[in-house]
Amino acid sequence: MTINPAKTCQPVGAMYAALGLHGCLPHSHGSQGCCSYHRSALTRHFKEPVMAATSSFSEGSSVFGGSSNLVTAIETIFTVYNPDVVAVHTTCLSETIGDDLTQIVSKAYEDGLVPEGKKVIFCNTPSYVGTHVTGYSNQVAAFIKFFSTATPKKKNIINLVAGWMEPSDMREIKRIAQVIEARIILFPDMSDVLDTPLTGKFEMYPKGGTTQAQLIATGDSKFTIGLGAYTAEDACVKLENKCKVKFEVIEIPIGLKATDRFITSLSRHANVPVPDSITEERGRLVDLIADNSKYFYGKRVALYGDPDTLIPLTEFLLTLDMKPVYIVTGTPGKHFDESMQALLSEKVPEAKYKSGPNADMFQLHQWIKQEPVDILIGNTYGKYIARDENIPFVRLGFPIVDRAGHNYFPNVGYVGATNLAIKILEKVLDHFDRNCKEEKVEWQL
Ligand code: SF4
């Protein structure tokens, strides 16, 4: 039994990733209810309107299949909304019926419903297996299948496959690459799509997103760095198989050590030195950690969310001398368990961690009740535990629906790690000030 799962469904991830392609309209092949839920999950997190279309299954299509719905939808979408690309993903219902997207989309092309220069891509996202993380990965891998092309001319460019992170994180990754003068293609890229300025003018397709030309060119890059084993590795493997672009997969650069690995990898593969300005950013982070070590030291932390975030986050908490004692992710996979074992077995042998459908918020709450923690880190759903147990709560991950600004400030890179450390510190000190004895209230750090 699962109570309050630490995950959401596959198409949410596919829809999010599709928004990182410029001029793309995600299309949910299933009922209106699925599409509304996926759109609203993203809209509530990003506080931006998320556009997507649906095949609008009725009772008839649920029995006989949604082929004609999708063909009609493709015609309507290009006529009314005029995207450059339609990215179709399936849902539980269309997968159960067994709709064959290859055949349906081919028919739409054959019938001349896809205008010249436009494209329909697709991926399978059956939500009775995997999670939003799997859906994201499947969509990013579909970009390779439909776009990446190898020509005889290799270019001195590094592909960066962005795992699930905020638009602010993608902006920060691009800034770092620019500062160290590495030529990159980042995909997907939701910056300037889901963090756009208010201009008073509605843009159905904002200026951001990886372009089709960039995606095609990924086949000619000299190397690929995947950021996140769960969300980026599949795309890296497919690109190597299709276009012979070698790759390495490292963690999303959350925290000091993961950022060190990212900067080292990028600088090595792009063959560029690390400039002083980046070293100085690192130095400021180390200074902050050293100055406040007595507040971080030994604090017990419970965290939950997506494995690609939790693995480097756990490592960062250890760097801060904190104790990550309970960690759960609803996304299944051996890599999480192995990484946690490697990170925690010596430093925090009492730590409990779990992945998969039974690793739920209820389990996490029970562990906290048995032996409390000093801080809780995760998405909005943890607020009930934080409130019940009076624990300082840092919001991080997806979804965050009850606060704003998480898509504006990065958590990646040295600057992001500094933001994150300050967020944790604020919560710890606020809690201390509110709950300590009168004579213990400090007025300076
Ligand atoms: S779990 Fe399946 S039925 Fe439910 S919203 Fe997701 S795709 Fe639709």
Short mmCIF file of C-alpha atoms and ligand atoms in Angstrom, two decimals:
data_model
loop_
_atom_site.label_atom_id
_atom_site.label_comp_id
_atom_site.label_asym_id
_atom_site.label_seq_id
_atom_site.Cartn_x
_atom_site.Cartn_y
_atom_site.Cartn_z
CA MET A 1 0.00 0.00 0.00
CA THR A 2 1.17 3.54 -0.77
CA ILE A 3 0.00 6.49 1.36
CA ASN A 4 0.85 9.98 0.07
CA PRO A 5 3.33 8.97 -2.65
CA ALA A 6 6.57 10.89 -3.07
CA LYS A 7 6.04 11.21 -6.84
CA THR A 8 3.53 12.21 -9.50
CA CYS A 9 2.64 10.74 -12.88
CA GLN A 10 4.74 10.23 -16.03
CA PRO A 11 3.06 12.71 -18.40
CA VAL A 12 3.71 15.62 -15.99
CA GLY A 13 7.42 15.08 -16.63
CA ALA A 14 6.95 14.64 -20.38
CA MET A 15 4.92 17.85 -20.55
CA TYR A 16 7.55 19.78 -18.56
CA ALA A 17 10.40 18.54 -20.76
CA ALA A 18 8.47 19.32 -23.97
CA LEU A 19 8.12 22.95 -22.85
CA GLY A 20 11.92 23.15 -23.04
CA LEU A 21 11.78 22.88 -26.84
CA HIS A 22 11.19 26.25 -28.51
CA GLY A 23 7.83 26.62 -30.22
CA CYS A 24 6.57 23.26 -28.95
CA LEU A 25 3.03 22.48 -27.87
CA PRO A 26 2.81 19.40 -25.62
CA HIS A 27 -0.11 17.14 -26.46
CA SER A 28 -1.65 14.70 -24.00
CA HIS A 29 -3.10 11.65 -25.78
CA GLY A 30 -5.86 10.71 -23.36
CA SER A 31 -8.77 12.22 -21.51
CA GLN A 32 -9.24 15.90 -20.73
CA GLY A 33 -8.91 15.17 -17.02
CA CYS A 34 -5.33 13.91 -17.35
CA CYS A 35 -4.26 16.94 -19.39
CA SER A 36 -5.96 19.37 -16.97
CA TYR A 37 -4.20 17.77 -14.03
CA HIS A 38 -0.78 17.84 -15.70
CA ARG A 39 -1.19 21.44 -16.80
CA SER A 40 -2.42 22.57 -13.42
CA ALA A 41 0.41 20.73 -11.58
CA LEU A 42 2.93 22.68 -13.68
CA THR A 43 1.00 25.97 -13.61
CA ARG A 44 0.67 25.89 -9.82
CA HIS A 45 4.39 25.23 -9.39
CA PHE A 46 5.67 27.79 -11.91
CA LYS A 47 2.90 30.39 -11.54
CA GLU A 48 2.87 30.63 -15.34
CA PRO A 49 0.18 29.52 -17.80
CA VAL A 50 1.17 26.11 -19.20
CA MET A 51 -0.24 25.47 -22.67
CA ALA A 52 -0.98 21.91 -23.78
CA ALA A 53 -3.51 20.17 -25.99
CA THR A 54 -5.44 16.95 -25.42
CA SER A 55 -7.00 14.18 -27.52
CA SER A 56 -10.13 14.56 -25.34
CA PHE A 57 -11.07 10.91 -25.14
CA SER A 58 -14.79 10.17 -24.84
CA GLU A 59 -16.50 6.88 -23.94
CA GLY A 60 -16.22 5.86 -27.63
CA SER A 61 -12.46 6.47 -27.88
CA SER A 62 -11.95 4.70 -24.54
CA VAL A 63 -13.43 1.57 -26.13
CA PHE A 64 -12.37 1.80 -29.78
CA GLY A 65 -9.08 3.70 -29.41
CA GLY A 66 -8.10 7.35 -29.79
CA SER A 67 -6.62 7.24 -33.29
CA SER A 68 -9.18 9.51 -34.95
CA ASN A 69 -9.10 11.92 -31.98
CA LEU A 70 -5.35 12.35 -32.34
CA VAL A 71 -5.44 12.79 -36.11
CA THR A 72 -8.18 15.44 -35.76
CA ALA A 73 -6.25 17.07 -32.92
CA ILE A 74 -3.08 17.36 -35.01
CA GLU A 75 -5.02 19.09 -37.80
CA THR A 76 -6.74 21.46 -35.35
CA ILE A 77 -3.57 22.28 -33.44
CA PHE A 78 -1.62 23.34 -36.54
CA THR A 79 -4.61 25.30 -37.89
CA VAL A 80 -5.49 27.14 -34.69
CA TYR A 81 -2.33 27.28 -32.52
CA ASN A 82 0.42 27.03 -35.15
CA PRO A 83 3.29 25.51 -33.10
CA ASP A 84 6.56 24.45 -34.74
CA VAL A 85 6.43 21.07 -33.02
CA VAL A 86 3.68 19.02 -31.39
CA ALA A 87 5.09 16.68 -28.72
CA VAL A 88 2.58 13.90 -28.10
CA HIS A 89 2.80 11.80 -24.96
CA THR A 90 0.48 8.99 -23.96
CA THR A 91 -1.49 8.49 -20.74
CA CYS A 92 -2.64 5.43 -18.78
CA LEU A 93 -5.82 5.13 -20.83
CA SER A 94 -4.30 5.30 -24.33
CA GLU A 95 -1.54 2.90 -23.23
CA THR A 96 -4.10 0.43 -21.87
CA ILE A 97 -6.05 0.58 -25.12
CA GLY A 98 -2.77 0.06 -26.97
CA ASP A 99 -2.89 3.04 -29.33
CA ASP A 100 0.05 2.84 -31.73
CA LEU A 101 1.50 6.36 -31.94
CA THR A 102 3.94 5.47 -34.73
CA GLN A 103 1.08 4.40 -36.96
CA ILE A 104 -1.29 7.25 -35.98
CA VAL A 105 1.30 9.99 -36.45
CA SER A 106 2.41 8.46 -39.80
CA LYS A 107 -1.19 8.64 -40.95
CA ALA A 108 -1.37 12.32 -40.00
CA TYR A 109 1.74 12.95 -42.16
CA GLU A 110 0.33 10.84 -45.03
CA ASP A 111 -2.96 12.76 -44.93
CA GLY A 112 -1.05 16.04 -45.25
CA LEU A 113 -2.16 17.30 -41.84
CA VAL A 114 1.35 18.28 -40.75
CA PRO A 115 2.31 21.49 -42.59
CA GLU A 116 5.65 21.76 -44.38
CA GLY A 117 8.47 22.50 -41.91
CA LYS A 118 6.42 21.44 -38.89
CA LYS A 119 6.93 18.30 -36.86
CA VAL A 120 5.02 15.84 -34.68
CA ILE A 121 7.12 13.88 -32.20
CA PHE A 122 5.96 11.41 -29.58
CA CYS A 123 6.89 9.27 -26.59
CA ASN A 124 5.20 6.65 -24.45
CA THR A 125 4.45 7.62 -20.87
CA PRO A 126 2.27 4.93 -19.26
CA SER A 127 1.80 6.19 -15.74
CA TYR A 128 1.14 2.84 -14.11
CA VAL A 129 4.92 2.34 -14.25
CA GLY A 130 7.56 4.91 -13.33
CA THR A 131 6.94 8.47 -12.22
CA HIS A 132 7.15 12.06 -13.51
CA VAL A 133 10.92 11.49 -13.55
CA THR A 134 10.52 8.62 -16.04
CA GLY A 135 8.20 10.72 -18.20
CA TYR A 136 10.75 13.55 -18.29
CA SER A 137 13.47 11.11 -19.29
CA ASN A 138 11.30 9.56 -22.02
CA GLN A 139 10.52 12.96 -23.53
CA VAL A 140 14.16 14.05 -23.55
CA ALA A 141 15.16 10.75 -25.18
CA ALA A 142 12.48 11.39 -27.83
CA PHE A 143 14.26 14.66 -28.74
CA ILE A 144 17.27 12.56 -29.72
CA LYS A 145 15.16 10.08 -31.70
CA PHE A 146 13.39 12.76 -33.74
CA PHE A 147 16.04 15.49 -34.11
CA SER A 148 19.69 14.59 -33.49
CA THR A 149 21.54 14.08 -36.75
CA ALA A 150 25.20 13.28 -37.36
CA THR A 151 27.05 14.84 -40.28
CA PRO A 152 30.73 14.25 -41.13
CA LYS A 153 31.60 17.60 -39.50
CA LYS A 154 32.12 17.32 -35.72
CA LYS A 155 31.95 20.63 -33.82
CA ASN A 156 33.77 21.77 -30.71
CA ILE A 157 30.51 21.88 -28.76
CA ILE A 158 29.46 20.08 -25.57
CA ASN A 159 25.89 18.83 -25.19
CA LEU A 160 24.47 19.32 -21.72
CA VAL A 161 21.40 17.19 -21.07
CA ALA A 162 19.52 18.96 -18.30
CA GLY A 163 17.95 16.65 -15.74
CA TRP A 164 14.83 17.82 -13.95
CA MET A 165 15.69 21.22 -12.54
CA GLU A 166 14.16 24.68 -12.32
CA PRO A 167 14.37 27.23 -15.17
CA SER A 168 16.62 29.30 -12.86
CA ASP A 169 19.00 26.32 -12.65
CA MET A 170 19.14 26.07 -16.44
CA ARG A 171 19.87 29.80 -16.63
CA GLU A 172 22.69 29.32 -14.09
CA ILE A 173 24.18 26.38 -16.03
CA LYS A 174 24.23 28.56 -19.17
CA ARG A 175 25.82 31.43 -17.22
CA ILE A 176 28.57 29.15 -15.90
CA ALA A 177 29.24 27.81 -19.41
CA GLN A 178 29.43 31.37 -20.72
CA VAL A 179 31.81 32.46 -17.96
CA ILE A 180 34.19 29.57 -18.61
CA GLU A 181 33.78 30.12 -22.36
CA ALA A 182 32.56 26.59 -23.12
CA ARG A 183 30.37 26.23 -26.20
CA ILE A 184 27.32 24.21 -25.22
CA ILE A 185 23.91 23.07 -26.35
CA LEU A 186 21.64 22.76 -23.32
CA PHE A 187 18.50 20.71 -23.70
CA PRO A 188 15.78 20.85 -22.65
CA ASP A 189 15.87 24.50 -21.58
CA MET A 190 12.87 25.93 -19.75
CA SER A 191 14.48 29.29 -18.94
CA ASP A 192 12.59 32.13 -20.64
CA VAL A 193 9.65 29.73 -20.98
CA LEU A 194 8.45 29.22 -17.41
CA ASP A 195 10.05 32.27 -15.79
CA THR A 196 9.13 34.95 -18.32
CA PRO A 197 8.78 38.64 -17.45
CA LEU A 198 5.33 40.21 -17.35
CA THR A 199 5.03 42.31 -20.49
CA GLY A 200 1.27 42.65 -20.78
CA LYS A 201 1.37 40.61 -23.98
CA PHE A 202 0.50 36.92 -24.08
CA GLU A 203 3.07 34.80 -25.91
CA MET A 204 1.81 31.31 -26.71
CA TYR A 205 5.41 30.29 -27.46
CA PRO A 206 7.86 32.32 -25.34
CA LYS A 207 11.32 33.17 -26.66
CA GLY A 208 13.12 30.46 -24.59
CA GLY A 209 13.62 26.79 -25.23
CA THR A 210 16.21 24.78 -27.14
CA THR A 211 15.68 25.31 -30.86
CA GLN A 212 15.15 22.51 -33.38
CA ALA A 213 18.40 23.53 -35.10
CA GLN A 214 20.29 23.09 -31.83
CA LEU A 215 18.72 19.70 -31.21
CA ILE A 216 19.64 18.55 -34.72
CA ALA A 217 23.21 19.78 -34.13
CA THR A 218 23.61 17.68 -30.95
CA GLY A 219 24.57 14.81 -33.27
CA ASP A 220 27.71 16.74 -34.32
CA SER A 221 28.87 17.74 -30.83
CA LYS A 222 32.12 16.30 -29.56
CA PHE A 223 30.83 15.16 -26.15
CA THR A 224 27.69 14.96 -24.00
CA ILE A 225 27.43 15.55 -20.27
CA GLY A 226 24.21 14.21 -18.76
CA LEU A 227 23.12 15.89 -15.54
CA GLY A 228 21.20 13.30 -13.54
CA ALA A 229 21.21 9.53 -14.02
CA TYR A 230 17.43 9.19 -13.85
CA THR A 231 16.45 12.04 -16.13
CA ALA A 232 19.38 12.46 -18.54
CA GLU A 233 21.15 9.11 -19.00
CA ASP A 234 18.68 7.56 -21.43
CA ALA A 235 19.08 10.52 -23.82
CA CYS A 236 22.88 10.28 -23.57
CA VAL A 237 22.83 6.57 -24.43
CA LYS A 238 20.45 7.10 -27.36
CA LEU A 239 22.58 9.93 -28.73
CA GLU A 240 25.71 7.80 -28.56
CA ASN A 241 23.95 4.91 -30.30
CA LYS A 242 22.52 7.16 -32.99
CA CYS A 243 25.31 9.68 -33.61
CA LYS A 244 28.38 8.22 -31.85
CA VAL A 245 28.70 11.14 -29.44
CA LYS A 246 30.50 9.88 -26.31
CA PHE A 247 29.06 10.86 -22.95
CA GLU A 248 29.39 10.85 -19.20
CA VAL A 249 26.59 11.14 -16.68
CA ILE A 250 27.20 13.06 -13.47
CA GLU A 251 24.90 14.43 -10.81
CA ILE A 252 22.94 17.63 -11.18
CA PRO A 253 25.44 20.17 -9.77
CA ILE A 254 23.74 20.72 -6.41
CA GLY A 255 26.26 21.42 -3.65
CA LEU A 256 30.01 21.90 -3.51
CA LYS A 257 31.30 18.52 -4.66
CA ALA A 258 28.74 17.94 -7.42
CA THR A 259 29.50 21.43 -8.76
CA ASP A 260 33.23 20.68 -8.62
CA ARG A 261 32.60 17.60 -10.76
CA PHE A 262 30.46 19.56 -13.22
CA ILE A 263 32.96 22.41 -13.63
CA THR A 264 35.85 19.95 -13.96
CA SER A 265 34.01 17.87 -16.55
CA LEU A 266 32.87 20.87 -18.58
CA SER A 267 36.27 22.53 -18.52
CA ARG A 268 38.04 19.27 -19.47
CA HIS A 269 35.75 18.29 -22.31
CA ALA A 270 35.42 21.82 -23.68
CA ASN A 271 39.17 22.22 -23.26
CA VAL A 272 38.92 25.58 -21.49
CA PRO A 273 40.48 26.70 -18.19
CA VAL A 274 38.36 27.51 -15.13
CA PRO A 275 38.50 31.29 -14.69
CA ASP A 276 39.23 33.00 -11.36
CA SER A 277 35.68 34.31 -11.09
CA ILE A 278 34.35 30.74 -10.77
CA THR A 279 37.05 29.84 -8.23
CA GLU A 280 36.03 32.91 -6.25
CA GLU A 281 32.36 31.85 -6.30
CA ARG A 282 33.50 28.53 -4.86
CA GLY A 283 35.57 30.34 -2.24
CA ARG A 284 32.58 32.39 -1.09
CA LEU A 285 30.55 29.19 -0.65
CA VAL A 286 33.34 27.54 1.36
CA ASP A 287 33.61 30.70 3.49
CA LEU A 288 29.87 30.63 4.24
CA ILE A 289 30.06 26.96 5.22
CA ALA A 290 33.08 27.55 7.47
CA ASP A 291 31.56 30.64 9.13
CA ASN A 292 28.38 28.79 10.05
CA SER A 293 29.61 25.27 10.63
CA LYS A 294 28.48 25.28 14.28
CA TYR A 295 24.87 25.79 13.17
CA PHE A 296 24.96 23.06 10.53
CA TYR A 297 26.97 20.54 12.53
CA GLY A 298 25.15 17.36 13.51
CA LYS A 299 21.63 18.54 12.54
CA ARG A 300 19.45 15.58 11.62
CA VAL A 301 17.74 16.02 8.24
CA ALA A 302 14.83 14.22 6.56
CA LEU A 303 14.45 14.71 2.82
CA TYR A 304 12.27 13.39 0.00
CA GLY A 305 11.72 14.04 -3.70
CA ASP A 306 13.39 13.00 -6.94
CA PRO A 307 16.53 10.84 -6.94
CA ASP A 308 18.51 13.15 -9.23
CA THR A 309 18.04 15.92 -6.67
CA LEU A 310 18.33 13.80 -3.52
CA ILE A 311 21.68 12.20 -4.37
CA PRO A 312 23.70 15.43 -4.73
CA LEU A 313 21.64 17.09 -1.98
CA THR A 314 22.53 14.30 0.46
CA GLU A 315 26.17 14.73 -0.49
CA PHE A 316 25.91 18.49 0.11
CA LEU A 317 24.30 17.99 3.53
CA LEU A 318 27.25 15.77 4.44
CA THR A 319 29.60 18.53 3.25
CA LEU A 320 27.78 20.85 5.67
CA ASP A 321 28.41 18.27 8.44
CA MET A 322 24.67 17.69 8.73
CA LYS A 323 23.17 14.21 9.14
CA PRO A 324 20.76 13.11 6.42
CA VAL A 325 18.97 10.39 8.38
CA TYR A 326 15.78 9.72 6.42
CA ILE A 327 15.55 9.88 2.62
CA VAL A 328 12.67 8.68 0.43
CA THR A 329 11.89 8.88 -3.27
CA GLY A 330 8.82 7.47 -5.01
CA THR A 331 10.91 6.87 -8.13
CA PRO A 332 12.23 3.30 -8.21
CA GLY A 333 15.77 2.40 -9.24
CA LYS A 334 18.91 0.71 -7.93
CA HIS A 335 21.15 3.70 -8.54
CA PHE A 336 19.49 5.64 -5.70
CA ASP A 337 20.03 2.83 -3.18
CA GLU A 338 23.62 2.29 -4.28
CA SER A 339 24.42 6.02 -4.14
CA MET A 340 22.89 6.36 -0.67
CA GLN A 341 24.82 3.30 0.52
CA ALA A 342 28.07 4.78 -0.78
CA LEU A 343 27.38 8.23 0.71
CA LEU A 344 25.95 7.25 4.08
CA SER A 345 27.22 3.86 5.23
CA GLU A 346 30.29 5.27 6.94
CA LYS A 347 29.26 8.80 7.85
CA VAL A 348 25.65 8.22 8.94
CA PRO A 349 25.30 4.46 9.47
CA GLU A 350 21.92 4.94 11.20
CA ALA A 351 20.42 6.56 8.06
CA LYS A 352 17.28 5.00 6.58
CA TYR A 353 16.50 5.39 2.88
CA LYS A 354 14.00 3.86 0.54
CA SER A 355 12.93 4.16 -3.10
CA GLY A 356 9.92 3.01 -5.13
CA PRO A 357 6.17 2.97 -4.62
CA ASN A 358 6.36 2.02 -0.92
CA ALA A 359 8.74 4.83 -0.12
CA ASP A 360 5.96 7.25 0.70
CA MET A 361 5.40 10.32 2.84
CA PHE A 362 3.58 8.21 5.43
CA GLN A 363 6.69 6.06 5.91
CA LEU A 364 8.82 9.19 6.26
CA HIS A 365 6.45 10.61 8.86
CA GLN A 366 6.55 7.37 10.88
CA TRP A 367 10.35 7.43 10.94
CA ILE A 368 10.29 11.06 12.10
CA LYS A 369 7.83 10.21 14.86
CA GLN A 370 10.07 7.37 16.04
CA GLU A 371 13.14 9.62 16.21
CA PRO A 372 12.74 13.30 15.34
CA VAL A 373 14.77 15.41 12.93
CA ASP A 374 15.95 19.02 13.08
CA ILE A 375 14.99 19.97 9.54
CA LEU A 376 12.81 18.66 6.71
CA ILE A 377 13.60 19.32 3.02
CA GLY A 378 11.21 18.62 0.13
CA ASN A 379 8.22 19.78 -1.88
CA THR A 380 5.02 21.37 -0.63
CA TYR A 381 3.53 18.09 0.60
CA GLY A 382 5.94 17.99 3.53
CA LYS A 383 4.29 20.98 5.18
CA TYR A 384 1.80 18.74 6.97
CA ILE A 385 4.61 16.73 8.56
CA ALA A 386 6.54 19.91 9.36
CA ARG A 387 3.46 21.42 11.02
CA ASP A 388 2.55 18.26 12.97
CA GLU A 389 6.06 17.79 14.29
CA ASN A 390 7.10 21.47 14.53
CA ILE A 391 10.14 20.98 12.28
CA PRO A 392 11.81 23.78 10.25
CA PHE A 393 10.90 23.15 6.62
CA VAL A 394 12.92 24.03 3.49
CA ARG A 395 10.90 23.83 0.29
CA LEU A 396 12.86 22.24 -2.54
CA GLY A 397 11.78 20.07 -5.47
CA PHE A 398 8.54 19.60 -7.36
CA PRO A 399 5.84 20.65 -6.81
CA ILE A 400 5.98 23.78 -4.68
CA VAL A 401 2.50 25.23 -4.91
CA ASP A 402 2.25 27.25 -1.71
CA ARG A 403 5.25 29.55 -2.13
CA ALA A 404 6.69 31.66 -4.96
CA GLY A 405 10.15 32.44 -6.30
CA HIS A 406 11.62 28.93 -6.46
CA ASN A 407 11.87 29.20 -10.25
CA TYR A 408 13.84 32.47 -10.02
CA PHE A 409 16.82 31.58 -7.80
CA PRO A 410 19.16 28.72 -8.72
CA ASN A 411 20.07 25.77 -6.52
CA VAL A 412 22.84 24.60 -8.86
CA GLY A 413 26.45 25.72 -9.11
CA TYR A 414 28.38 27.43 -6.32
CA VAL A 415 25.91 30.32 -6.33
CA GLY A 416 23.00 27.89 -6.05
CA ALA A 417 24.69 25.97 -3.25
CA THR A 418 25.23 29.27 -1.43
CA ASN A 419 21.49 30.04 -1.83
CA LEU A 420 20.61 26.59 -0.55
CA ALA A 421 22.95 26.74 2.45
CA ILE A 422 21.53 30.17 3.40
CA LYS A 423 17.95 28.84 3.07
CA ILE A 424 18.77 25.96 5.43
CA LEU A 425 20.62 28.24 7.84
CA GLU A 426 17.71 30.73 7.99
CA LYS A 427 15.23 27.99 8.85
CA VAL A 428 17.48 26.46 11.53
CA LEU A 429 18.14 29.83 13.19
CA ASP A 430 14.53 31.04 12.93
CA HIS A 431 13.41 27.84 14.63
CA PHE A 432 16.03 28.23 17.33
CA ASP A 433 15.11 31.86 18.02
CA ARG A 434 11.43 31.00 18.24
CA ASN A 435 11.79 28.01 20.52
CA CYS A 436 14.84 28.61 22.72
CA LYS A 437 14.77 29.98 26.25
CA GLU A 438 14.70 33.77 26.55
CA GLU A 439 18.30 34.02 27.78
CA LYS A 440 19.56 31.97 24.81
CA VAL A 441 18.29 34.29 22.09
CA GLU A 442 21.34 35.46 20.18
CA TRP A 443 21.47 38.76 18.32
CA GLN A 444 24.48 38.01 16.15
CA LEU A 445 25.95 35.07 14.34
S1 SF4 B 1 -1.92 8.63 -13.49
FE1 SF4 B 1 -2.69 8.06 -15.54
S2 SF4 B 1 -4.90 8.47 -15.44
FE2 SF4 B 1 -3.94 9.56 -13.73
S3 SF4 B 1 -3.55 11.65 -14.50
FE3 SF4 B 1 -1.69 10.44 -14.83
S4 SF4 B 1 -1.89 9.67 -16.92
FE4 SF4 B 1 -3.94 10.32 -16.28
#
